Amino acid sequence: MTRNELSFVVLQSIAQTRLTQPNFTVRYHANIDKKFMDECIEVMKLGFGMPALNNDEIIIPSFLNWGVKEEDAYNYSAIGCVETAVPGKWGYRCTGMSYINFPRVLLCAMNNGVDMTSGKRFTKGYGYFKDMTSYEQLMDAWDKTVREMTKYSAIVENAIDKASERDVPDILCSTLTDDCIARGKTIKEGGAVYDFISGLQVGIADMADSLAAIKKLVFEEKKITPAQLWDALLDNFTSPENQKIQDMLINDAPKYGNDNDYVDELVIEAYDSYLDEIKKYPNTRYQRGPIGGIRYGGTSSISANVGQGMGTMATPNGRKAHEPLAEGCSPAHNADKNGPTAVFKSVSKLPTEKITGGVLLNQKMTPQVLSKEENKQKLIMLIRTFFNRLHGYHVQYNIVSRDTLIDAQLHPENHRDLIVRVAGYSAFFNALSKATQDDIIGRTEQTI
């Protein structure tokens, strides 16, 4: 393959400036230049969370399946965090304006349609978990509940879009976007060539682990009754008896991120309810000019996993109330015990062809791990396998030690230039809230 020297120049400039912006993503493909991959790892070793890697081998076919022309699909770009679009031809946003908090919706389904945090009715009631006698009953309640919430999220987004179309037309942006001038429409009226958006689904790993704990411990092994689990959730695992239940939920049930089909397939089934429902609701530009005008899935939770966790009560995976949810499609903190290969295999089982909005995966390693050339080459082989054979969508790395992060919390004056990967973006560690700092510190440190 012909080497693109400009790519090396851009990579070197990013390494020399070490800025949080612009967000830098490398488009990976099966024939990527070996020396360029080596240089990418060298930049990652600098520890500021760039470059991220997107996989052409899954993203381009996905665009083609949605109706994007071949020459445009091959010209896609990373937009924002892990979202992707065709530059100069896309609608005014890639992602939705609303989050679907999977664990919170699950609690709502378990509480007959009433939100556990606010006490308000969110959906029609489909039963109380403490009265359920099978896992299938719970999944039926989940399916109906998440479909209702998905419909409401589309209604809210469309109402905002119509108001934005009326009040904020974005004239300048529209003149720079094909085919707005030719059509005489702004991007918010349907002037762009393409217009696809994704929602933001949060807490995928917590959802997976919660379902696995319920199915295994409550309905299969019957170590916990539905009433006992529900009482433990309401108690936030405070009493001695409920602390024992929490311990079982954490230690005696399989966890997402370990290449365990039992738990991985449960979250795929639950996710399918959302993905099947969201495709029913086009956006406000549908049939007004652009190709598309529809919604698909996206796991870019940005750093909202922390805020969303603050608004979520205790969950059946043993997570206590108000603690952060897992970010993106990454496993919950320290739940992944079998190394990075197992994480990749779990993540690759997600229906990425339906999640074109981005499948965000964060991984963390210490600088010491990549100090050896053989480990650097192992990481390259690992990434190649994830993208080439497992059809992974995206991965990015924090190359920083836990000790450094903890010291930066205690002595921020000594770490003014410390940059970390938060979600789909990098930021100065000292500028983050303590809750977000703690979330990054708590992520699993992988070895090779």
Coordinates of C-alpha atoms in Angstrom, one line a residue, residues 86-262:
V86 CA -19.6 12.3 5.9
P87 CA -18.1 15.8 6.2
G88 CA -19.8 18.6 4.3
K89 CA -22.8 16.5 3.5
W90 CA -24.4 15.6 6.9
G91 CA -27.3 17.0 8.8
Y92 CA -26.7 19.3 11.8
R93 CA -26.1 16.6 14.4
C94 CA -25.0 13.0 14.6
T95 CA -26.3 12.1 18.0
G96 CA -29.6 12.5 19.8
M97 CA -30.6 15.0 22.5
S98 CA -31.8 12.4 25.0
Y99 CA -30.2 9.6 26.9
I100 CA -31.7 6.2 27.5
N101 CA -30.4 5.1 30.9
F102 CA -30.8 1.3 30.6
P103 CA -30.4 0.5 34.3
R104 CA -32.8 3.2 35.4
V105 CA -35.3 2.0 32.8
L106 CA -34.8 -1.6 34.1
L107 CA -35.7 -0.4 37.6
C108 CA -38.7 1.3 36.3
A109 CA -39.8 -1.9 34.6
M110 CA -39.3 -3.7 37.9
N111 CA -41.4 -1.1 39.7
N112 CA -44.6 -1.3 37.6
G113 CA -43.7 1.7 35.4
V114 CA -42.8 4.1 38.3
D115 CA -39.3 5.7 38.3
M116 CA -37.4 4.7 41.4
T117 CA -35.5 8.0 41.7
S118 CA -38.3 10.5 41.2
G119 CA -41.3 8.4 42.2
K120 CA -43.1 9.6 39.0
R121 CA -44.8 7.2 36.6
F122 CA -42.8 7.0 33.4
T123 CA -44.7 4.2 31.6
K124 CA -47.7 2.0 31.9
G125 CA -47.3 -0.6 34.6
Y126 CA -46.3 -4.2 33.6
G127 CA -45.9 -5.7 37.0
Y128 CA -43.8 -5.6 40.2
F129 CA -40.6 -7.5 40.2
K130 CA -41.2 -8.9 43.7
D131 CA -44.3 -10.6 42.3
M132 CA -42.6 -12.1 39.2
T133 CA -42.1 -15.8 39.0
S134 CA -39.8 -16.0 36.0
Y135 CA -37.0 -14.2 34.1
E136 CA -39.3 -14.1 31.1
Q137 CA -41.8 -12.0 32.9
L138 CA -39.1 -9.5 33.7
M139 CA -38.0 -9.4 30.1
D140 CA -41.5 -8.9 28.9
A141 CA -41.8 -5.9 31.2
W142 CA -38.4 -4.6 30.1
D143 CA -39.4 -4.9 26.4
K144 CA -42.6 -2.9 26.8
T145 CA -41.1 -0.4 29.2
V146 CA -38.0 0.5 27.1
R147 CA -40.1 0.7 23.9
E148 CA -42.4 3.3 25.6
M149 CA -39.4 5.3 26.8
T150 CA -37.8 5.1 23.4
K151 CA -40.9 6.5 21.8
Y152 CA -41.1 9.4 24.4
S153 CA -37.4 10.2 23.7
A154 CA -38.1 10.5 20.0
I155 CA -41.1 12.8 20.7
V156 CA -38.9 15.1 22.9
E157 CA -36.1 15.2 20.3
N158 CA -38.4 16.0 17.4
A159 CA -40.1 18.8 19.4
I160 CA -36.7 20.3 20.1
D161 CA -35.7 19.9 16.5
K162 CA -38.8 21.7 15.2
A163 CA -38.2 24.6 17.6
S164 CA -34.5 24.7 16.6
E165 CA -35.5 24.7 12.9
R166 CA -37.7 27.7 13.5
D167 CA -35.5 29.7 15.8
V168 CA -31.9 28.7 15.0
P169 CA -31.6 28.0 11.2
D170 CA -27.8 27.9 11.1
I171 CA -27.5 29.8 7.8
L172 CA -23.7 29.9 7.6
C173 CA -23.3 26.2 8.3
S174 CA -26.0 25.4 5.8
T175 CA -24.2 27.3 3.0
L176 CA -21.2 25.1 3.7
T177 CA -23.2 21.9 3.6
D178 CA -24.2 20.1 0.4
D179 CA -27.0 20.3 -1.0
C180 CA -28.5 23.1 1.1
I181 CA -28.1 25.9 -1.5
A182 CA -29.3 23.8 -4.4
R183 CA -32.4 22.8 -2.4
G184 CA -33.0 26.2 -0.9
K185 CA -33.2 24.6 2.6
T186 CA -31.2 24.9 5.8
I187 CA -29.7 21.8 7.3
K188 CA -32.5 21.8 9.8
E189 CA -35.1 21.8 7.0
G190 CA -33.6 18.9 5.2
G191 CA -31.0 20.5 3.0
A192 CA -28.1 18.1 3.7
V193 CA -27.4 15.1 1.5
Y194 CA -27.5 12.7 4.5
D195 CA -29.3 13.0 7.8
F196 CA -28.9 10.1 10.3
I197 CA -28.9 10.5 14.1
S198 CA -28.3 8.2 17.0
G199 CA -29.6 8.2 20.5
L200 CA -27.3 7.8 23.5
Q201 CA -27.7 4.6 25.5
V202 CA -26.0 4.6 28.9
G203 CA -25.1 1.8 31.3
I204 CA -24.8 -1.2 29.0
A205 CA -22.5 -3.1 31.2
D206 CA -24.6 -2.4 34.3
M207 CA -27.6 -3.7 32.4
A208 CA -25.8 -6.8 31.4
D209 CA -24.6 -7.6 34.9
S210 CA -27.9 -6.8 36.4
L211 CA -29.8 -9.2 34.1
A212 CA -27.2 -12.0 34.7
A213 CA -27.5 -11.6 38.5
I214 CA -31.3 -11.7 38.4
K215 CA -31.5 -14.7 36.0
K216 CA -28.8 -16.8 37.7
L217 CA -29.3 -16.0 41.4
V218 CA -33.0 -15.3 41.6
F219 CA -34.7 -17.5 39.0
E220 CA -32.2 -20.3 38.3
E221 CA -30.4 -21.0 41.5
K222 CA -33.0 -19.4 43.7
K223 CA -30.4 -18.1 46.2
I224 CA -32.3 -14.9 46.5
T225 CA -36.0 -14.4 46.2
P226 CA -37.5 -11.5 44.1
A227 CA -38.8 -9.9 47.3
Q228 CA -35.3 -10.1 49.0
L229 CA -33.6 -8.6 46.0
W230 CA -36.1 -5.8 45.8
D231 CA -35.8 -5.0 49.5
A232 CA -32.0 -5.0 49.2
L233 CA -32.3 -2.4 46.4
L234 CA -34.6 -0.2 48.4
D235 CA -32.2 -0.5 51.3
N236 CA -29.2 0.4 49.1
F237 CA -27.5 -2.7 50.5
T238 CA -27.2 -1.1 53.9
S239 CA -28.3 -3.8 56.4
P240 CA -25.9 -6.7 57.2
E241 CA -28.3 -9.1 55.5
N242 CA -28.5 -7.0 52.4
Q243 CA -24.8 -6.6 52.3
K244 CA -24.6 -10.4 51.9
I245 CA -27.0 -10.1 49.0
Q246 CA -24.8 -7.4 47.5
D247 CA -21.8 -9.6 47.8
M248 CA -23.6 -12.4 46.0
L249 CA -24.7 -10.1 43.2
I250 CA -21.1 -8.9 42.7
N251 CA -19.2 -12.1 43.1
D252 CA -21.6 -15.0 42.3
A253 CA -22.9 -13.9 38.9
P254 CA -21.1 -13.7 35.5
K255 CA -20.0 -10.3 34.3
Y256 CA -19.9 -8.6 30.9
G257 CA -16.4 -8.2 29.6
N258 CA -15.2 -11.7 30.2
D259 CA -16.3 -13.4 27.0
N260 CA -19.1 -15.2 28.8
D261 CA -22.0 -15.9 26.4
Y262 CA -24.4 -16.2 29.4

